Short mmCIF file of C-alpha atoms and ligand atoms in Angstrom, two decimals:
data_model
loop_
_atom_site.label_atom_id
_atom_site.label_comp_id
_atom_site.label_asym_id
_atom_site.label_seq_id
_atom_site.Cartn_x
_atom_site.Cartn_y
_atom_site.Cartn_z
CA MET A 1 0.02 -0.16 0.03
CA THR A 2 1.36 3.22 -0.79
CA VAL A 3 1.50 5.95 1.85
CA ILE A 4 0.15 9.31 0.79
CA LEU A 5 1.63 11.85 2.81
CA ASP A 6 -0.81 14.31 4.57
CA GLY A 7 0.96 17.65 4.53
CA LYS A 8 -2.14 19.40 5.91
CA GLN A 9 -1.79 17.11 9.02
CA VAL A 10 1.86 17.31 9.57
CA ALA A 11 1.35 21.45 8.96
CA ALA A 12 -1.32 21.32 11.70
CA SER A 13 0.91 19.83 14.23
CA VAL A 14 3.50 22.44 13.31
CA ILE A 15 0.99 25.10 13.60
CA ASP A 16 0.00 23.73 17.17
CA ALA A 17 3.65 23.97 18.18
CA VAL A 18 4.08 27.43 16.97
CA LYS A 19 0.85 28.74 18.86
CA THR A 20 2.29 27.03 22.03
CA ALA A 21 5.55 28.68 21.61
CA THR A 22 3.94 31.95 20.74
CA ALA A 23 1.80 32.07 23.80
CA SER A 24 4.47 31.08 26.31
CA LEU A 25 7.01 33.66 24.73
CA GLU A 26 4.45 36.21 25.38
CA THR A 27 3.59 35.26 28.86
CA GLU A 28 7.25 34.70 29.93
CA THR A 29 8.78 37.70 28.30
CA GLY A 30 5.97 39.99 27.37
CA VAL A 31 7.38 39.94 23.56
CA ARG A 32 4.43 39.37 21.03
CA THR A 33 5.91 37.69 17.81
CA GLY A 34 5.77 40.10 14.93
CA LEU A 35 5.63 39.06 11.44
CA ALA A 36 5.59 41.82 8.43
CA VAL A 37 4.65 40.73 4.98
CA VAL A 38 5.19 43.13 2.17
CA ILE A 39 3.44 42.60 -1.30
CA VAL A 40 3.84 44.95 -4.30
CA GLY A 41 1.55 44.82 -7.16
CA ASP A 42 -1.80 43.05 -8.19
CA ASP A 43 -0.84 39.51 -9.22
CA PRO A 44 -3.82 37.65 -7.91
CA ALA A 45 -1.97 34.23 -7.16
CA SER A 46 0.59 36.33 -5.10
CA HIS A 47 -2.33 38.13 -3.31
CA ALA A 48 -3.88 34.76 -2.53
CA TYR A 49 -0.69 33.24 -0.93
CA VAL A 50 0.14 36.32 1.08
CA GLY A 51 -3.82 36.46 2.18
CA ALA A 52 -3.15 32.75 3.66
CA LYS A 53 0.07 33.88 5.08
CA SER A 54 -1.25 36.87 6.87
CA ARG A 55 -4.46 34.78 8.15
CA MET A 56 -2.18 32.02 9.58
CA ALA A 57 -0.12 34.71 11.10
CA LYS A 58 -3.10 36.05 13.18
CA GLU A 59 -4.38 32.53 13.94
CA CYS A 60 -0.77 31.67 15.46
CA GLY A 61 -1.23 34.75 17.84
CA PHE A 62 1.17 37.04 15.84
CA ASN A 63 1.12 40.62 15.48
CA SER A 64 0.76 40.22 11.81
CA VAL A 65 1.12 43.34 9.50
CA GLN A 66 0.62 43.17 5.76
CA HIS A 67 2.13 46.05 3.76
CA THR A 68 0.35 46.26 0.33
CA LEU A 69 2.25 48.40 -2.08
CA PRO A 70 0.96 49.79 -5.63
CA GLU A 71 2.61 48.35 -8.88
CA GLU A 72 4.60 51.45 -9.51
CA THR A 73 6.39 51.38 -6.24
CA THR A 74 9.90 52.39 -6.79
CA GLN A 75 13.17 50.33 -5.36
CA GLU A 76 13.89 53.27 -3.15
CA ASP A 77 10.36 53.17 -1.53
CA LEU A 78 10.53 49.46 -1.18
CA ALA A 79 14.07 49.57 0.25
CA ALA A 80 12.91 52.44 2.72
CA LEU A 81 9.99 50.13 4.00
CA VAL A 82 12.29 47.21 4.40
CA ALA A 83 14.93 49.59 6.33
CA SER A 84 11.98 50.57 8.54
CA LEU A 85 10.76 46.99 9.33
CA ASN A 86 14.39 46.09 9.95
CA ALA A 87 14.79 49.00 12.72
CA ASP A 88 11.33 48.05 14.11
CA PRO A 89 11.74 46.01 17.33
CA SER A 90 7.99 44.61 17.12
CA VAL A 91 8.87 42.99 13.96
CA HIS A 92 10.78 39.58 14.08
CA GLY A 93 10.10 38.23 10.63
CA ILE A 94 10.09 40.08 7.38
CA LEU A 95 8.67 38.28 3.96
CA VAL A 96 8.85 40.14 0.68
CA GLN A 97 6.64 38.28 -1.55
CA LEU A 98 8.17 37.11 -4.71
CA PRO A 99 8.19 37.76 -7.74
CA LEU A 100 8.29 41.45 -7.49
CA PRO A 101 6.85 43.49 -10.38
CA LYS A 102 9.54 43.46 -13.42
CA HIS A 103 10.99 47.17 -12.96
CA LEU A 104 12.10 45.98 -9.34
CA LYS A 105 15.26 44.04 -8.49
CA SER A 106 14.56 41.64 -5.78
CA ASP A 107 17.87 40.36 -5.05
CA PRO A 108 19.09 43.99 -3.34
CA ILE A 109 15.93 44.01 -1.35
CA ILE A 110 16.06 40.46 -0.18
CA GLN A 111 19.80 40.92 0.77
CA SER A 112 18.82 44.29 2.83
CA ILE A 113 16.34 42.24 5.07
CA LEU A 114 18.40 41.71 8.39
CA PRO A 115 19.31 37.91 8.53
CA GLU A 116 17.85 37.49 11.72
CA LYS A 117 14.61 38.73 10.48
CA ASP A 118 14.99 36.86 7.06
CA VAL A 119 12.01 34.28 7.66
CA ASP A 120 12.30 33.12 4.00
CA GLY A 121 15.83 32.01 4.49
CA LEU A 122 17.07 33.77 1.60
CA HIS A 123 19.78 36.02 2.74
CA VAL A 124 23.02 34.98 1.69
CA VAL A 125 24.04 34.75 5.56
CA ASN A 126 21.22 32.20 6.08
CA ALA A 127 21.97 30.11 2.85
CA GLY A 128 25.70 30.14 3.84
CA LYS A 129 24.91 29.01 7.22
CA LEU A 130 22.85 26.09 5.74
CA ALA A 131 25.36 25.32 3.26
CA THR A 132 28.39 25.14 5.80
CA GLY A 133 25.86 22.59 7.69
CA ASP A 134 24.92 25.17 10.56
CA LEU A 135 21.32 24.32 11.03
CA GLU A 136 20.86 25.87 14.50
CA THR A 137 21.77 29.49 14.18
CA GLY A 138 20.04 30.62 10.95
CA LEU A 139 16.76 30.66 9.32
CA ILE A 140 16.09 27.86 6.75
CA SER A 141 13.89 28.39 3.54
CA CYS A 142 10.19 27.44 4.39
CA THR A 143 9.68 25.04 1.33
CA PRO A 144 12.61 22.96 1.72
CA ALA A 145 12.30 22.88 5.46
CA GLY A 146 8.59 21.85 4.92
CA SER A 147 9.59 19.23 2.61
CA MET A 148 12.24 17.87 4.58
CA LEU A 149 9.68 17.17 7.65
CA LEU A 150 7.70 15.23 5.03
CA VAL A 151 10.76 13.26 4.26
CA ARG A 152 11.04 12.84 8.13
CA GLN A 153 7.67 11.26 8.08
CA ALA A 154 8.87 8.39 6.15
CA HIS A 155 12.62 7.99 6.76
CA GLY A 156 13.39 9.52 10.14
CA THR A 157 15.99 11.99 10.46
CA ASP A 158 18.82 10.07 9.23
CA LEU A 159 19.12 9.29 5.42
CA SER A 160 22.33 7.42 5.60
CA GLY A 161 22.52 5.16 2.53
CA LEU A 162 19.88 6.48 0.62
CA ASN A 163 20.14 8.22 -2.89
CA ALA A 164 18.17 11.50 -3.07
CA VAL A 165 17.54 13.27 -6.31
CA VAL A 166 16.38 17.05 -6.36
CA ILE A 167 15.23 18.09 -9.70
CA GLY A 168 15.45 21.88 -9.84
CA ARG A 169 18.36 24.15 -8.64
CA SER A 170 16.79 27.62 -7.70
CA ASN A 171 17.91 29.39 -4.86
CA LEU A 172 14.50 29.45 -3.32
CA PHE A 173 13.99 25.60 -3.14
CA GLY A 174 16.43 23.45 -5.07
CA LYS A 175 19.78 24.37 -3.56
CA PRO A 176 18.60 24.43 0.17
CA MET A 177 16.89 21.33 -0.21
CA GLY A 178 19.91 19.60 -1.72
CA GLN A 179 21.87 21.15 1.42
CA LEU A 180 19.25 19.73 4.02
CA LEU A 181 19.17 16.16 2.54
CA LEU A 182 23.09 16.13 2.34
CA ASN A 183 22.97 17.25 6.22
CA ALA A 184 20.82 14.22 6.87
CA ASN A 185 23.50 12.17 5.21
CA ALA A 186 21.70 11.04 1.98
CA THR A 187 23.78 10.85 -1.04
CA VAL A 188 22.44 13.78 -3.22
CA THR A 189 22.18 14.43 -6.95
CA MET A 190 20.95 18.02 -7.93
CA ALA A 191 19.41 17.67 -11.28
CA HIS A 192 18.27 20.31 -13.72
CA SER A 193 17.24 21.39 -17.19
CA LYS A 194 20.50 20.59 -18.48
CA THR A 195 20.76 17.18 -16.94
CA LYS A 196 21.24 14.28 -19.60
CA ASN A 197 19.04 11.00 -19.08
CA LEU A 198 17.03 12.78 -16.58
CA ALA A 199 14.63 9.76 -16.34
CA GLU A 200 17.49 7.48 -15.61
CA VAL A 201 18.99 9.77 -13.03
CA CYS A 202 15.68 10.00 -11.16
CA ALA A 203 15.13 6.16 -11.41
CA ARG A 204 18.09 5.75 -8.84
CA ALA A 205 16.39 7.81 -6.27
CA ASP A 206 15.30 6.46 -3.06
CA ILE A 207 14.14 9.72 -2.45
CA LEU A 208 13.02 12.02 -5.38
CA VAL A 209 11.99 15.64 -5.01
CA ALA A 210 10.43 17.62 -7.98
CA ALA A 211 10.66 21.14 -8.29
CA VAL A 212 10.58 21.92 -12.12
CA GLY A 213 7.48 24.03 -12.50
CA ARG A 214 6.13 21.70 -15.44
CA PRO A 215 2.68 20.15 -14.70
CA GLU A 216 3.16 16.12 -14.29
CA MET A 217 6.48 16.09 -15.83
CA VAL A 218 7.64 13.05 -13.82
CA LYS A 219 6.25 9.74 -15.07
CA ALA A 220 5.96 6.40 -13.37
CA SER A 221 9.08 5.11 -15.46
CA TRP A 222 11.11 7.63 -13.70
CA VAL A 223 10.25 6.35 -10.22
CA LYS A 224 12.32 3.56 -8.62
CA PRO A 225 9.90 1.16 -6.91
CA GLY A 226 9.55 1.68 -3.47
CA ALA A 227 10.67 5.17 -3.60
CA THR A 228 9.73 8.37 -1.80
CA VAL A 229 8.60 11.11 -4.00
CA ILE A 230 7.89 14.55 -2.76
CA ASP A 231 6.19 16.92 -5.32
CA VAL A 232 7.01 20.48 -4.67
CA GLY A 233 5.20 21.92 -8.14
CA ILE A 234 1.93 23.64 -8.07
CA ASN A 235 0.64 24.16 -11.75
CA ARG A 236 -3.06 25.45 -12.56
CA ILE A 237 -4.04 23.51 -15.68
CA PRO A 238 -7.25 23.95 -17.52
CA ALA A 239 -10.15 21.43 -16.23
CA PRO A 240 -12.80 21.50 -18.91
CA GLU A 241 -14.52 18.67 -17.01
CA ARG A 242 -15.41 20.85 -14.08
CA GLY A 243 -16.92 23.45 -16.42
CA GLU A 244 -15.87 26.11 -19.07
CA GLY A 245 -12.89 28.14 -17.90
CA LYS A 246 -12.34 26.05 -14.92
CA PHE A 247 -8.80 25.03 -13.58
CA ARG A 248 -7.24 22.36 -11.21
CA LEU A 249 -4.10 22.24 -9.56
CA VAL A 250 -1.53 19.48 -10.41
CA GLY A 251 2.05 18.99 -9.32
CA ASP A 252 5.17 18.32 -11.29
CA VAL A 253 4.64 14.65 -10.56
CA ALA A 254 2.16 12.41 -12.74
CA PHE A 255 0.51 11.47 -9.33
CA ALA A 256 -1.73 8.58 -10.16
CA GLU A 257 0.74 6.65 -12.22
CA CYS A 258 3.77 7.27 -9.91
CA ALA A 259 1.56 6.20 -6.81
CA GLU A 260 1.62 2.78 -8.21
CA ILE A 261 5.46 2.52 -8.14
CA ALA A 262 6.22 4.65 -4.98
CA SER A 263 5.97 3.59 -1.24
CA VAL A 264 5.69 7.09 -0.25
CA ILE A 265 4.50 10.13 -2.08
CA SER A 266 3.05 13.60 -1.47
CA PRO A 267 0.06 14.88 -3.10
CA VAL A 268 -0.94 18.17 -4.72
CA PRO A 269 -2.63 19.91 -3.28
CA GLY A 270 -2.33 19.12 0.27
CA GLY A 271 1.30 17.96 0.55
CA VAL A 272 4.10 20.43 0.54
CA GLY A 273 1.75 23.46 0.02
CA PRO A 274 0.54 23.51 3.57
CA MET A 275 3.91 22.98 4.98
CA THR A 276 5.30 25.96 3.53
CA ILE A 277 3.14 28.28 5.43
CA ALA A 278 3.76 26.30 8.57
CA MET A 279 7.29 26.76 8.28
CA LEU A 280 7.14 30.33 7.76
CA MET A 281 5.18 30.63 11.04
CA ALA A 282 7.87 28.21 12.66
CA ASN A 283 10.70 30.51 11.50
CA THR A 284 8.94 33.66 12.60
CA VAL A 285 8.43 32.44 16.12
CA ILE A 286 12.02 31.04 16.15
CA ALA A 287 13.32 34.65 15.06
CA ALA A 288 11.08 36.24 18.08
CA HIS A 289 12.66 33.61 20.78
CA ARG A 290 16.21 34.76 19.55
CA ALA A 291 15.37 38.46 19.64
CA ALA A 292 13.92 37.89 23.19
CA GLY A 293 17.17 36.07 24.14
CA GLN A 294 15.01 32.85 24.92
CA PRO A 295 15.98 29.47 23.53
CA ALA A 296 14.22 28.81 20.25
CA PRO A 297 11.67 26.02 19.82
CA LYS A 298 12.77 23.14 17.22
CA PHE A 299 10.55 21.73 14.41
N1 GUN B 1 6.59 33.33 -3.90
C1 GUN B 1 6.48 32.04 -4.07
N2 GUN B 1 7.05 31.29 -2.94
C2 GUN B 1 7.72 32.21 -2.34
C3 GUN B 1 8.44 31.96 -0.95
O1 GUN B 1 8.35 31.17 -0.67
N3 GUN B 1 8.82 33.23 -0.42
C4 GUN B 1 8.50 34.28 -0.90
N4 GUN B 1 9.00 35.54 -0.59
N5 GUN B 1 7.92 34.63 -2.21
C5 GUN B 1 7.45 33.50 -2.86
#
């Protein structure tokens, strides 16, 4: 029987732990965990994600502030907002939703966030800590951290002797995911759009993590029998069977056929997606504990 990982359930237990840690930090130190979420422009998908993040932050008991800036915001205006959030002691986490409108450069903005408030884990200090094996003092990018919790459901914390293949090499996901798997003792292959014989490379994976951004690209023949498959893709595809103009969400993995070969697989929706928001909340309450000089909770 294939195990279908329940991201909603794992995320709910992370959220429960975040709520407990948030409440006890406030009781013991008077510090209320604060998250600032910044969104620029009108992209509906980004607004939907940001709305979900802000709502969850409130549910966790955070002081949650959303800054919604118009499309025509300048680089200087956005930089000034980040500088003011950096200087605000009531803000422990800053998230600037990506992608930014085309006229804005995201990297200088992301790198201007104080590393200790960088709850996205995208600052070079946090990326560098992860790359050098320091998983204790930095902040780890939310989607890889959440994917790793799902891997842990299947394999525990020690992946010694297991081959892991990550498809996708982005700074937001693929690179940090590879580092986390390596840190857990897996033998890691980073595959990407220029990889030759991708299907064969994937078919050697005990743990296959797909973040390619192409709907249902990973086929059953790419999956080693008994493997664990983690699907990081979220793709909207037309679903005329649901009515005219309707869409449905699919991952980067052809779920039905791969589920017949894998031992463990994460679905879309309901797999990695809920984990990302949960780990953002986890990073924020960790940042608040550190700012208050308290030992940070572990997730
Ligand atoms: N856009 C899509 N995913 C993410 C994310 O994890 N963080 C940020 N800041 N923007 C995103």
